[in-house]
Short mmCIF file of C-alpha atoms in Angstrom, two decimals:
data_model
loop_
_atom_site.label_atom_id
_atom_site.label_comp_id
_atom_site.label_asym_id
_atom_site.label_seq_id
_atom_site.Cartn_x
_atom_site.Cartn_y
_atom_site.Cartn_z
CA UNK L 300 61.69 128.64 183.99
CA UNK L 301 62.09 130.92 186.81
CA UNK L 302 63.33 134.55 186.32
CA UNK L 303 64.52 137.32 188.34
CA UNK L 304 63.84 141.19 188.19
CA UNK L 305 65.86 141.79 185.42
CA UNK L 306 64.04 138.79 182.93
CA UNK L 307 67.66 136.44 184.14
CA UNK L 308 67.22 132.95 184.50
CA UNK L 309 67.55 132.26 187.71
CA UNK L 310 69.30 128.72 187.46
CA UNK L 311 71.51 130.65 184.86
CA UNK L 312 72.47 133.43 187.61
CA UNK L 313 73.61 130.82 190.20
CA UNK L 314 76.05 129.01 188.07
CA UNK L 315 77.10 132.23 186.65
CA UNK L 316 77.47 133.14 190.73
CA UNK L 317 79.56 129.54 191.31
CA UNK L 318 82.05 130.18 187.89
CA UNK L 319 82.93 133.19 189.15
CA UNK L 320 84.52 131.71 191.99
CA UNK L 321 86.25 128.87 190.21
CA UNK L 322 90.05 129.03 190.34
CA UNK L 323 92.03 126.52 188.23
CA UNK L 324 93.33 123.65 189.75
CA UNK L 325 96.64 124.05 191.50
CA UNK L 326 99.08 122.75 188.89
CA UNK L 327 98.29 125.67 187.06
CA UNK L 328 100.38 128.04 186.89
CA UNK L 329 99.11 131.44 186.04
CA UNK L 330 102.26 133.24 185.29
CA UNK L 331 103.51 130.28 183.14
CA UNK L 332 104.65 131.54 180.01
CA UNK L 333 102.10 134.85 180.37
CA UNK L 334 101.71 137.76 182.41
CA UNK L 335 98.29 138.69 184.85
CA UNK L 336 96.35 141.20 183.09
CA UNK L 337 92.91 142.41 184.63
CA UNK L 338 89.87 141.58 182.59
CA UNK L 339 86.89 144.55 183.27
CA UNK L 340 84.40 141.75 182.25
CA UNK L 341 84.50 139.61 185.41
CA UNK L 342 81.98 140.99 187.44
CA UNK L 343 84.01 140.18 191.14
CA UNK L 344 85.60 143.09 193.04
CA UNK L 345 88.19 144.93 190.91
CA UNK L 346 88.06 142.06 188.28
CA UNK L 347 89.69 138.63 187.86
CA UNK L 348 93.48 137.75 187.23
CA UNK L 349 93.83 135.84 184.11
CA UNK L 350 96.68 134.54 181.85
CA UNK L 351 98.03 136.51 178.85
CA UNK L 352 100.20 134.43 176.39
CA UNK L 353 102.37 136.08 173.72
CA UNK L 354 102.51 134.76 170.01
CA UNK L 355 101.17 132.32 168.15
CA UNK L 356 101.56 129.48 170.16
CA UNK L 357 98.66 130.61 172.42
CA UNK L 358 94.63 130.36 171.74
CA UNK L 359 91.58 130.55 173.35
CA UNK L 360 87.97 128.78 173.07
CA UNK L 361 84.84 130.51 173.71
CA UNK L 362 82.62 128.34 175.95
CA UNK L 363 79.41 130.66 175.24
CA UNK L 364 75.95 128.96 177.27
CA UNK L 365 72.65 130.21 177.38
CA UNK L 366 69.45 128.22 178.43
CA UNK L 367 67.30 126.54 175.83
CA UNK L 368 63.57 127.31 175.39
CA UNK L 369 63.55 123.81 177.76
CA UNK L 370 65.59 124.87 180.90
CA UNK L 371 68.55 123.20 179.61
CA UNK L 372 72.08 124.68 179.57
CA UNK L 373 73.08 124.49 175.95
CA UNK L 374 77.02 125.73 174.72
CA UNK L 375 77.21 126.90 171.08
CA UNK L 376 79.44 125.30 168.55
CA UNK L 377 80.45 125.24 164.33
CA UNK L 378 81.59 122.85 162.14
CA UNK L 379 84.44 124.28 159.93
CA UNK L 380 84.62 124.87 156.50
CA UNK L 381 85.81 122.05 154.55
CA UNK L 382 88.14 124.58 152.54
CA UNK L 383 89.81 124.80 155.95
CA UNK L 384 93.74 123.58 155.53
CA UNK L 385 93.51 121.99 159.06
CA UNK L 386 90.80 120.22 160.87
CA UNK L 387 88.76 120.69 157.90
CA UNK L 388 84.85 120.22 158.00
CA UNK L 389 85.32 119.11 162.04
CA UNK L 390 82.94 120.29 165.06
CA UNK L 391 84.72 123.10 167.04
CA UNK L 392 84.23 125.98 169.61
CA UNK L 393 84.51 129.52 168.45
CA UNK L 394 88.01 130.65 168.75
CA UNK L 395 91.30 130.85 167.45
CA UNK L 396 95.13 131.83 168.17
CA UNK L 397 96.35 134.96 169.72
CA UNK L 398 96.65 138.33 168.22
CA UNK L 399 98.54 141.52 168.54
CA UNK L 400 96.13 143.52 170.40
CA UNK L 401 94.51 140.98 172.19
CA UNK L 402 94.62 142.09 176.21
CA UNK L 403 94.07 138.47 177.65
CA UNK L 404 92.27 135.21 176.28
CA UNK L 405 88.75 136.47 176.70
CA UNK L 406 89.31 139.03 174.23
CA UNK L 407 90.69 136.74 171.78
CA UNK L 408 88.09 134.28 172.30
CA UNK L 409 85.52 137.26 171.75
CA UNK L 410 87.24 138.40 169.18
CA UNK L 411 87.38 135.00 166.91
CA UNK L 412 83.87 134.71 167.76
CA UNK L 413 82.74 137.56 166.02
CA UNK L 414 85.06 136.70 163.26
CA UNK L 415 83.84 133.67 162.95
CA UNK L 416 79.58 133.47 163.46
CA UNK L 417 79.17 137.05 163.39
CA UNK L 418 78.92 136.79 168.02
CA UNK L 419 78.89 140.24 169.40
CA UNK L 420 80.87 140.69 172.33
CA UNK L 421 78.83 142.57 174.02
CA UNK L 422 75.91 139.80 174.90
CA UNK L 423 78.31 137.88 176.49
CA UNK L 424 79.62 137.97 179.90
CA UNK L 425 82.97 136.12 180.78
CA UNK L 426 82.26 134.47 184.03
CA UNK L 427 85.82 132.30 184.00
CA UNK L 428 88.81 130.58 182.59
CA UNK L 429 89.42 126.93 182.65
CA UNK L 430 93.03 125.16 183.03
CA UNK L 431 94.71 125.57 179.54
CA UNK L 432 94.88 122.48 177.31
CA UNK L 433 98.28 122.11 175.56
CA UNK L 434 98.37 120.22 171.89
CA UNK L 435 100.96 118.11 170.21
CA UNK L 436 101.70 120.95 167.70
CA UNK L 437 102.48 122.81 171.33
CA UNK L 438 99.87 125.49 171.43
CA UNK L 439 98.72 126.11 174.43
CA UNK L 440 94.15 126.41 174.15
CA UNK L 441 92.72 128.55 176.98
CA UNK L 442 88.81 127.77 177.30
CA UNK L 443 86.95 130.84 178.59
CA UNK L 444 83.29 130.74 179.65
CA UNK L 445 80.66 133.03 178.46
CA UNK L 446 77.13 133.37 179.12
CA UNK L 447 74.50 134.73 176.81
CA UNK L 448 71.81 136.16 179.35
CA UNK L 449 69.18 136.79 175.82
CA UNK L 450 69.87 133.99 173.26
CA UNK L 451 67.41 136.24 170.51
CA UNK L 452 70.08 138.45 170.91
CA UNK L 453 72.31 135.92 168.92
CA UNK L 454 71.51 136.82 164.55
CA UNK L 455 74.51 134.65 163.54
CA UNK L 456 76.31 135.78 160.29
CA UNK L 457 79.02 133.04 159.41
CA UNK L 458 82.37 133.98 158.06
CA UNK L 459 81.95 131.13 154.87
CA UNK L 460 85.94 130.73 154.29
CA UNK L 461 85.81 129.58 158.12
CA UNK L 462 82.77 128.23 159.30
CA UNK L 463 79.86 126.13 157.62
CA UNK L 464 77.44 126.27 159.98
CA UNK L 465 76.50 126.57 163.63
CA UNK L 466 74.53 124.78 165.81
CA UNK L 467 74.03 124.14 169.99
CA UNK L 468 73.82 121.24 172.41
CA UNK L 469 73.21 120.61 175.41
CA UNK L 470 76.52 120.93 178.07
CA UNK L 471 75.46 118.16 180.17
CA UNK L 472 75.49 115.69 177.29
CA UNK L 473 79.51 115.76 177.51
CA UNK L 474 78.58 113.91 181.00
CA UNK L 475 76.45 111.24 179.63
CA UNK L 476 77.07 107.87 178.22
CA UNK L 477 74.77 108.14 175.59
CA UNK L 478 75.71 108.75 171.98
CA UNK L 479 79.22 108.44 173.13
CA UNK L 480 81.75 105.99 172.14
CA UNK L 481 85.49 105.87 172.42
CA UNK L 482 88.59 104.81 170.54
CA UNK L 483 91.90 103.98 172.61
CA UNK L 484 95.04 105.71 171.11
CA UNK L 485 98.62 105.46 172.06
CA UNK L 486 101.27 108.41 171.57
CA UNK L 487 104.76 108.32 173.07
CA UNK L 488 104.25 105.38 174.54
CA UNK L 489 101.27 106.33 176.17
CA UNK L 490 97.74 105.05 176.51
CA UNK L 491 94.61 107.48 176.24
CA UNK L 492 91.26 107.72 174.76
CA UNK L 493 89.69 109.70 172.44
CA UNK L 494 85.43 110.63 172.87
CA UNK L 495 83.08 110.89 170.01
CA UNK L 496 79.90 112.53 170.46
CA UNK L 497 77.42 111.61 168.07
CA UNK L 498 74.75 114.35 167.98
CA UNK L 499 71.87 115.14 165.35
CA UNK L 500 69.93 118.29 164.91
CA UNK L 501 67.60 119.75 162.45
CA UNK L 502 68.33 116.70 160.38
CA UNK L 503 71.66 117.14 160.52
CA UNK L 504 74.47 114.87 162.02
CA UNK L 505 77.76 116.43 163.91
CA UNK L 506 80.25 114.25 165.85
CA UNK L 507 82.15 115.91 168.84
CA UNK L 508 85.37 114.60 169.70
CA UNK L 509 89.03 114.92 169.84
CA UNK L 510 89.92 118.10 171.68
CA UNK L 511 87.13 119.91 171.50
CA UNK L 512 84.88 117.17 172.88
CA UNK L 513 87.58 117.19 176.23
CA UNK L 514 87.38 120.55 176.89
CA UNK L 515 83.65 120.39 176.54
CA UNK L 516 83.71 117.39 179.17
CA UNK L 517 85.62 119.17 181.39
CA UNK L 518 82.96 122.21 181.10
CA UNK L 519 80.38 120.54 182.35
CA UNK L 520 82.38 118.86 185.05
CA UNK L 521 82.67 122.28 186.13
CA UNK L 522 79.52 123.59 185.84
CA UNK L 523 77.19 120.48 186.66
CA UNK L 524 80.01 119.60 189.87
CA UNK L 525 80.19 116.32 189.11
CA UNK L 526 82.55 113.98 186.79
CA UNK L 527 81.50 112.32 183.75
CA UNK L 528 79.98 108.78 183.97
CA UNK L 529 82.69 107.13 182.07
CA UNK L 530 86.61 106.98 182.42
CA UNK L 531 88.06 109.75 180.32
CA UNK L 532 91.87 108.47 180.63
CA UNK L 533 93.59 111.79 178.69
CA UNK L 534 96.70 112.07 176.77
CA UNK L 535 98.90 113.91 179.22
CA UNK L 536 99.74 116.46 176.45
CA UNK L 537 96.33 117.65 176.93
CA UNK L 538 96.01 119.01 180.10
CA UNK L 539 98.46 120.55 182.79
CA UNK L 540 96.23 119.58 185.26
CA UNK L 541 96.91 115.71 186.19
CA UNK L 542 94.08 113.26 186.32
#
């Protein structure tokens, strides 16, 4: 892999260069339910606008990706606790609701991820926020991106009561068909599908799917510019962002 003066990966530095400039789609509204806050970590001129929820009915994702000893672009993820009371023993992205103190959604994503598997904040730059998903219990997730520029810089320490371990795969893998299969579901009278991911590592087997497993598709349609090669048909409580 290529680097530049300061050891970067120089694939790494252009899409960091390209999220910057993403801006949610237009049905977004950025003052919806939230006020515009500026976030010091986005590295444009005088910082980007992002949303700010208040209360518990907001959370945010962390989205960290780093390059893998191969070139590939690889997004960290746990698999709860199964002493969890929800979601128990599932794959999931670092993260968690809102919090009094919390400036905007990259802080609380930050913020859970150190709680959680021990991330410091400090080895990970925000490069941008993606279109909020919204769930049936009416929480609105906001996914931020991070990058990790030095993944040895990553000793993760996991917080037991939550998390049961931690693990990485590769982003573009949300694209593929491989490993992937899909169950149709119907909620208020409407049709969607829900992706599985099957995925194996160090002997170990996770599956990817349900929320975390859209979000993680819509990632890497981001950051790859391209769609995935299947149909992902959402629920429409998902997303704000029609299909």
């Amino acid at each position: 892999m290529c680097s530049n003066s300061l050891g970067r990966s120089e694939t790494l530095v252009k899409i960091a260069q390209r999220l910057r400039l993403y801006k949610p789609h237009h049905s977004f509204d950025i003052s919806d339910r939230s006020t515009c806050v500026r976030n010091s970590r986005f590295q444009d001129s005088g910082g980007e606008l992002v949303p700010q929820g208040v209360g518990p009915s907001r959370a945010a994702v962390l989205i960290c990706l780093f390059e893998g000893e191969r070139g590939d672009l690889r997004v960290i993820l746990t698999k709860r606790s199964s002493t969890m009371s929800s979601h128990s023993g599932e794959v999931a992205l670092p993260g968690g609701k809102w919090e009094e103190g919390d400036k905007n959604d990259a802080e609380t994503a930050l913020r859970e991820a150190k709680e959680e598997i021990g991330l410091d904040p400090s080895i990970v730059e925000v490069v941008t926020i993606l279109e909020p998903f919204d769930t049936k219990r009416n929480i609105t997730v906001v996914p931020v991106i991070g990058i990790i520029w030095n993944k040895n810089g990553f000793n993760p320490v996991l917080n037991a009561a939550e998390v049961e371990s931690v693990f990485d795969a590769p982003l573009e893998m949300f694209l593929k068909n491989e490993n992937r299969r899909e169950e149709k579901r119907e909620w208020m009278g409407y049709n969607y599908l829900l992706h599985f991911f099957d995925y194996q590592v160090e002997g170990k087997s996770y599956i990817i799917w349900a929320l975390t497993a859209a979000i993680l598709i819509k990632a890497a349609s981001v950051v790859y510019q391209r769609p995935p090669a299947f149909e992902e048909h959402r629920p429409k409580f998902w997303s704000r962002s029609r299909q």
